[in-house]
mmCIF file of C-alpha atoms and ligand atoms in Angstrom:
data_model
loop_
_atom_site.group_PDB
_atom_site.id
_atom_site.type_symbol
_atom_site.label_atom_id
_atom_site.label_comp_id
_atom_site.label_asym_id
_atom_site.label_seq_id
_atom_site.Cartn_x
_atom_site.Cartn_y
_atom_site.Cartn_z
ATOM 1 C CA TYR S 453 121.594 88.817 98.292
ATOM 2 C CA ASN S 454 120.112 89.665 94.888
ATOM 3 C CA VAL S 455 116.700 91.301 94.906
ATOM 4 C CA ALA S 456 114.361 91.941 91.958
ATOM 5 C CA VAL S 457 111.647 94.599 92.402
ATOM 6 C CA PHE S 458 108.370 94.583 90.441
ATOM 7 C CA VAL S 459 106.822 98.028 89.865
ATOM 8 C CA SER S 460 104.005 99.756 87.924
ATOM 9 C CA GLY S 461 103.991 103.338 89.255
ATOM 10 C CA LYS S 462 105.816 106.205 90.969
ATOM 11 C CA GLY S 463 108.364 103.893 92.558
ATOM 12 C CA SER S 464 108.640 105.497 96.008
ATOM 13 C CA ASN S 465 108.943 102.003 97.558
ATOM 14 C CA LEU S 466 111.683 101.102 95.042
ATOM 15 C CA ARG S 467 113.509 104.294 95.940
ATOM 16 C CA SER S 468 113.170 103.540 99.643
ATOM 17 C CA LEU S 469 114.484 99.996 99.106
ATOM 18 C CA PHE S 470 117.459 101.364 97.189
ATOM 19 C CA ASP S 471 118.228 103.982 99.875
ATOM 20 C CA ASN S 472 117.441 101.991 103.030
ATOM 21 C CA THR S 473 118.589 98.423 102.435
ATOM 22 C CA ASP S 474 122.038 97.408 103.784
ATOM 23 C CA LYS S 475 124.334 97.560 100.731
ATOM 24 C CA ASN S 476 126.739 95.122 102.428
ATOM 25 C CA PHE S 477 124.059 92.443 102.071
ATOM 26 C CA VAL S 478 121.444 93.566 99.552
ATOM 27 C CA ARG S 479 121.833 94.343 95.839
ATOM 28 C CA ILE S 480 118.801 95.598 93.831
ATOM 29 C CA ALA S 481 119.766 93.458 90.822
ATOM 30 C CA ALA S 482 116.709 94.010 88.599
ATOM 31 C CA VAL S 483 113.556 96.043 88.164
ATOM 32 C CA VAL S 484 110.553 94.547 86.366
ATOM 33 C CA SER S 485 107.706 96.723 85.067
ATOM 34 C CA ASN S 486 104.518 96.173 83.085
ATOM 35 C CA LYS S 487 104.721 99.856 82.106
ATOM 36 C CA LYS S 488 107.376 101.372 79.810
ATOM 37 C CA ASN S 489 106.975 104.857 81.226
ATOM 38 C CA CYS S 490 106.670 105.339 84.973
ATOM 39 C CA GLY S 491 108.644 107.008 87.763
ATOM 40 C CA ALA S 492 109.985 103.676 88.986
ATOM 41 C CA VAL S 493 111.541 102.845 85.609
ATOM 42 C CA ASP S 494 113.104 106.328 85.415
ATOM 43 C CA PHE S 495 114.634 105.791 88.888
ATOM 44 C CA ALA S 496 116.040 102.380 87.829
ATOM 45 C CA ASN S 497 117.606 103.867 84.692
ATOM 46 C CA GLN S 498 119.105 106.758 86.686
ATOM 47 C CA ASN S 499 120.751 104.198 89.016
ATOM 48 C CA SER S 500 121.825 101.754 86.270
ATOM 49 C CA ILE S 501 119.583 98.952 87.531
ATOM 50 C CA PRO S 502 118.717 96.495 84.688
ATOM 51 C CA VAL S 503 115.037 96.880 83.701
ATOM 52 C CA PHE S 504 112.835 94.137 82.189
ATOM 53 C CA PHE S 505 109.400 94.886 80.711
ATOM 54 C CA ILE S 506 106.990 92.070 81.420
ATOM 55 C CA ALA S 507 103.773 91.028 79.676
ATOM 56 C CA GLU S 508 101.801 87.758 79.482
ATOM 57 C CA LYS S 509 102.074 88.031 75.679
ATOM 58 C CA PRO S 510 105.670 88.943 74.753
ATOM 59 C CA ASP S 511 106.597 91.272 71.842
ATOM 60 C CA ASP S 512 109.831 92.932 70.772
ATOM 61 C CA GLU S 513 109.834 95.192 73.879
ATOM 62 C CA PHE S 514 108.133 93.004 76.515
ATOM 63 C CA ILE S 515 109.285 89.557 77.646
ATOM 64 C CA ASP S 516 107.072 86.784 79.088
ATOM 65 C CA TYR S 517 107.390 85.115 82.482
ATOM 66 C CA LYS S 518 109.111 82.028 81.032
ATOM 67 C CA THR S 519 111.956 84.164 79.696
ATOM 68 C CA LEU S 520 112.059 86.202 82.915
ATOM 69 C CA THR S 521 112.367 83.007 84.961
ATOM 70 C CA GLN S 522 115.524 82.041 83.043
ATOM 71 C CA LYS S 523 116.922 85.606 83.408
ATOM 72 C CA PHE S 524 116.373 85.419 87.180
ATOM 73 C CA TYR S 525 118.171 82.058 87.349
ATOM 74 C CA ASP S 526 121.077 83.633 85.405
ATOM 75 C CA LEU S 527 121.088 86.670 87.722
ATOM 76 C CA LYS S 528 120.870 84.373 90.794
ATOM 77 C CA ILE S 529 117.853 86.322 92.138
ATOM 78 C CA ASP S 530 117.233 85.382 95.802
ATOM 79 C CA LEU S 531 114.110 87.449 96.533
ATOM 80 C CA ILE S 532 111.351 89.050 94.446
ATOM 81 C CA VAL S 533 109.562 92.092 95.898
ATOM 82 C CA LEU S 534 106.266 93.380 94.507
ATOM 83 C CA ALA S 535 106.288 97.145 95.249
ATOM 84 C CA GLY S 536 103.168 98.682 93.749
ATOM 85 C CA PHE S 537 103.013 96.082 90.956
ATOM 86 C CA LEU S 538 99.414 96.066 89.742
ATOM 87 C CA LYS S 539 99.287 92.822 87.739
ATOM 88 C CA LYS S 540 98.559 89.260 88.958
ATOM 89 C CA ILE S 541 101.639 87.006 89.019
ATOM 90 C CA PRO S 542 101.058 83.758 87.025
ATOM 91 C CA ASP S 543 100.871 80.499 89.019
ATOM 92 C CA ASP S 544 103.867 78.909 87.241
ATOM 93 C CA PHE S 545 106.106 81.808 88.217
ATOM 94 C CA ILE S 546 104.923 81.575 91.829
ATOM 95 C CA ASP S 547 105.784 77.840 91.762
ATOM 96 C CA ALA S 548 109.215 78.584 90.243
ATOM 97 C CA PHE S 549 110.038 80.999 93.106
ATOM 98 C CA ASN S 550 108.058 79.435 95.907
ATOM 99 C CA LYS S 551 108.269 81.385 99.199
ATOM 100 C CA ARG S 552 110.641 83.857 97.546
ATOM 101 C CA ILE S 553 108.055 86.384 96.342
ATOM 102 C CA ILE S 554 106.759 89.034 98.791
ATOM 103 C CA ASN S 555 104.293 91.921 98.346
ATOM 104 C CA ILE S 556 103.636 95.127 100.247
ATOM 105 C CA HIS S 557 99.927 96.055 100.656
ATOM 106 C CA PRO S 558 98.855 99.470 102.006
ATOM 107 C CA ALA S 559 96.375 98.178 104.597
ATOM 108 C CA LEU S 560 96.109 95.746 107.518
ATOM 109 C CA LEU S 561 95.389 92.436 105.734
ATOM 110 C CA PRO S 562 93.322 90.307 105.716
ATOM 111 C CA LYS S 563 90.936 93.248 105.675
ATOM 112 C CA PHE S 564 90.879 95.646 102.656
ATOM 113 C CA GLY S 565 92.662 93.208 100.336
ATOM 114 C CA GLY S 566 91.773 91.236 97.219
ATOM 115 C CA LYS S 567 91.018 91.885 93.548
ATOM 116 C CA GLY S 568 90.670 95.596 92.725
ATOM 117 C CA MET S 569 91.955 96.626 96.156
ATOM 118 C CA TYR S 570 95.032 98.600 95.199
ATOM 119 C CA GLY S 571 96.277 102.189 95.497
ATOM 120 C CA MET S 572 93.588 104.746 96.437
ATOM 121 C CA ASN S 573 90.756 102.151 96.297
ATOM 122 C CA VAL S 574 92.183 100.729 99.496
ATOM 123 C CA HIS S 575 92.407 104.008 101.328
ATOM 124 C CA LYS S 576 88.886 105.008 100.204
ATOM 125 C CA ALA S 577 87.528 101.752 101.640
ATOM 126 C CA VAL S 578 89.457 102.258 104.909
ATOM 127 C CA PHE S 579 88.228 105.882 105.140
ATOM 128 C CA GLU S 580 84.603 104.880 104.546
ATOM 129 C CA SER S 581 84.893 102.158 107.200
ATOM 130 C CA LYS S 582 85.573 104.915 109.758
ATOM 131 C CA GLY S 583 88.259 102.642 111.269
ATOM 132 C CA LYS S 584 90.684 104.222 113.805
ATOM 133 C CA PHE S 585 93.704 102.350 112.459
ATOM 134 C CA SER S 586 95.275 101.439 109.107
ATOM 135 C CA GLY S 587 98.777 100.321 108.236
ATOM 136 C CA ALA S 588 100.888 98.270 105.872
ATOM 137 C CA THR S 589 101.372 94.553 105.410
ATOM 138 C CA VAL S 590 104.204 92.516 103.865
ATOM 139 C CA HIS S 591 103.161 88.990 102.939
ATOM 140 C CA PHE S 592 104.295 86.042 100.828
ATOM 141 C CA VAL S 593 102.655 85.953 97.400
ATOM 142 C CA ASP S 594 100.456 82.927 96.723
ATOM 143 C CA LYS S 595 97.924 82.268 93.991
ATOM 144 C CA ILE S 596 95.177 84.442 95.550
ATOM 145 C CA PHE S 597 95.447 88.265 95.639
ATOM 146 C CA ASP S 598 96.700 89.626 98.981
ATOM 147 C CA HIS S 599 96.180 86.197 100.610
ATOM 148 C CA GLY S 600 99.659 84.728 101.330
ATOM 149 C CA GLU S 601 101.150 84.246 104.821
ATOM 150 C CA ILE S 602 101.772 87.570 106.563
ATOM 151 C CA ILE S 603 105.443 88.283 107.309
ATOM 152 C CA ALA S 604 105.147 91.684 109.022
ATOM 153 C CA GLN S 605 102.580 94.427 109.669
ATOM 154 C CA VAL S 606 102.756 97.960 111.102
ATOM 155 C CA LYS S 607 99.675 99.771 112.427
ATOM 156 C CA VAL S 608 99.105 103.535 112.327
ATOM 157 C CA ASP S 609 96.445 105.688 114.021
ATOM 158 C CA ILE S 610 94.392 107.433 111.324
ATOM 159 C CA SER S 611 91.687 108.949 113.537
ATOM 160 C CA ASP S 612 92.950 112.466 112.651
ATOM 161 C CA CYS S 613 92.817 111.808 108.869
ATOM 162 C CA ARG S 614 90.088 113.787 107.083
ATOM 163 C CA SER S 615 90.455 112.114 103.644
ATOM 164 C CA PRO S 616 91.678 108.917 101.899
ATOM 165 C CA GLU S 617 94.602 110.983 100.588
ATOM 166 C CA GLU S 618 95.743 111.807 104.119
ATOM 167 C CA ILE S 619 95.555 108.095 105.028
ATOM 168 C CA ALA S 620 97.600 107.206 101.918
ATOM 169 C CA LEU S 621 100.383 109.607 102.933
ATOM 170 C CA LYS S 622 100.556 108.242 106.501
ATOM 171 C CA VAL S 623 100.587 104.631 105.239
ATOM 172 C CA LEU S 624 103.210 105.308 102.569
ATOM 173 C CA GLU S 625 105.570 106.569 105.310
ATOM 174 C CA ILE S 626 105.041 103.277 107.134
ATOM 175 C CA GLU S 627 105.685 101.302 103.943
ATOM 176 C CA HIS S 628 108.972 103.094 103.297
ATOM 177 C CA ASN S 629 110.323 101.861 106.654
ATOM 178 C CA LEU S 630 108.685 98.437 106.780
ATOM 179 C CA LEU S 631 109.666 97.079 103.356
ATOM 180 C CA PRO S 632 113.462 97.778 103.581
ATOM 181 C CA SER S 633 113.566 96.303 107.094
ATOM 182 C CA VAL S 634 111.840 93.101 105.910
ATOM 183 C CA VAL S 635 114.228 92.791 102.949
ATOM 184 C CA ASN S 636 117.240 93.382 105.210
ATOM 185 C CA ASN S 637 115.992 90.628 107.506
ATOM 186 C CA PHE S 638 115.534 88.249 104.566
ATOM 187 C CA SER S 639 119.093 88.956 103.440
ATOM 188 C CA LYS S 640 120.270 88.020 106.938
ATOM 189 C CA LYS S 641 118.139 84.859 106.795
ATOM 190 C CA LEU S 642 116.008 86.032 109.727
ATOM 191 C CA TYR S 643 112.909 84.650 107.993
HETATM 192 N N1 GRF P 957 100.655 98.610 96.234
HETATM 193 C C1 GRF P 957 100.750 99.994 96.664
HETATM 194 O O1 GRF P 957 100.976 100.862 95.579
HETATM 195 C C2 GRF P 957 101.649 102.018 96.077
HETATM 196 C C3 GRF P 957 102.859 102.128 95.178
HETATM 197 O O2 GRF P 957 103.568 103.196 95.436
HETATM 198 P P1 GRF P 957 105.004 103.433 94.747
HETATM 199 O O3 GRF P 957 105.978 102.496 95.404
HETATM 200 O O4 GRF P 957 104.885 103.120 93.270
HETATM 201 O O5 GRF P 957 105.309 104.855 95.012
HETATM 202 C C4 GRF P 957 102.031 101.703 97.514
HETATM 203 O O6 GRF P 957 101.119 102.261 98.424
HETATM 204 C C5 GRF P 957 101.919 100.208 97.571
HETATM 205 O O7 GRF P 957 101.570 99.677 98.812
#
């Protein structure tokens, strides 16, 4: 079961996918990044995972989504996972891989999602809402940010958190368990 992971940052979710998915079923076959230099790309290079740099407008270092689509057909990619990827996926690419693109969001969607709601912005909004719970959501990617059908969610009590940073740490721990388990289930056709 060939999985491609889209990243833009530190790559802790990529690392957790690499460490915690069942290697008898799942192969991290590609990493795609809109950034040349980030922790996730370093991790991919250290583990000899092919890396593709993506941009809407291609140049000699970045490829466009049309080229990536053909590469994914060649690599027989079964599932695409957005793990901290901060760019919007073009509609044509979503059509080409319908119901095979999933995203992890660091909050309990449908609340605290949408344009601009990524990384610490999310945890700041949750903190200011004085909510007792937060969590992580894995959902299918459709043409609206953080809108697709929810696949799985895990809740966490944040009433003892005194800052957005503390919430982010608690939620990241949840993410690192939730995302590999969802991918393992996909590889076993449980979804
Ligand atoms: N979209 C969000 O961005 C963060 C990425 O972290 P990392 O996987 O790059 O460490 C994670 O919290 C993810 O939910």
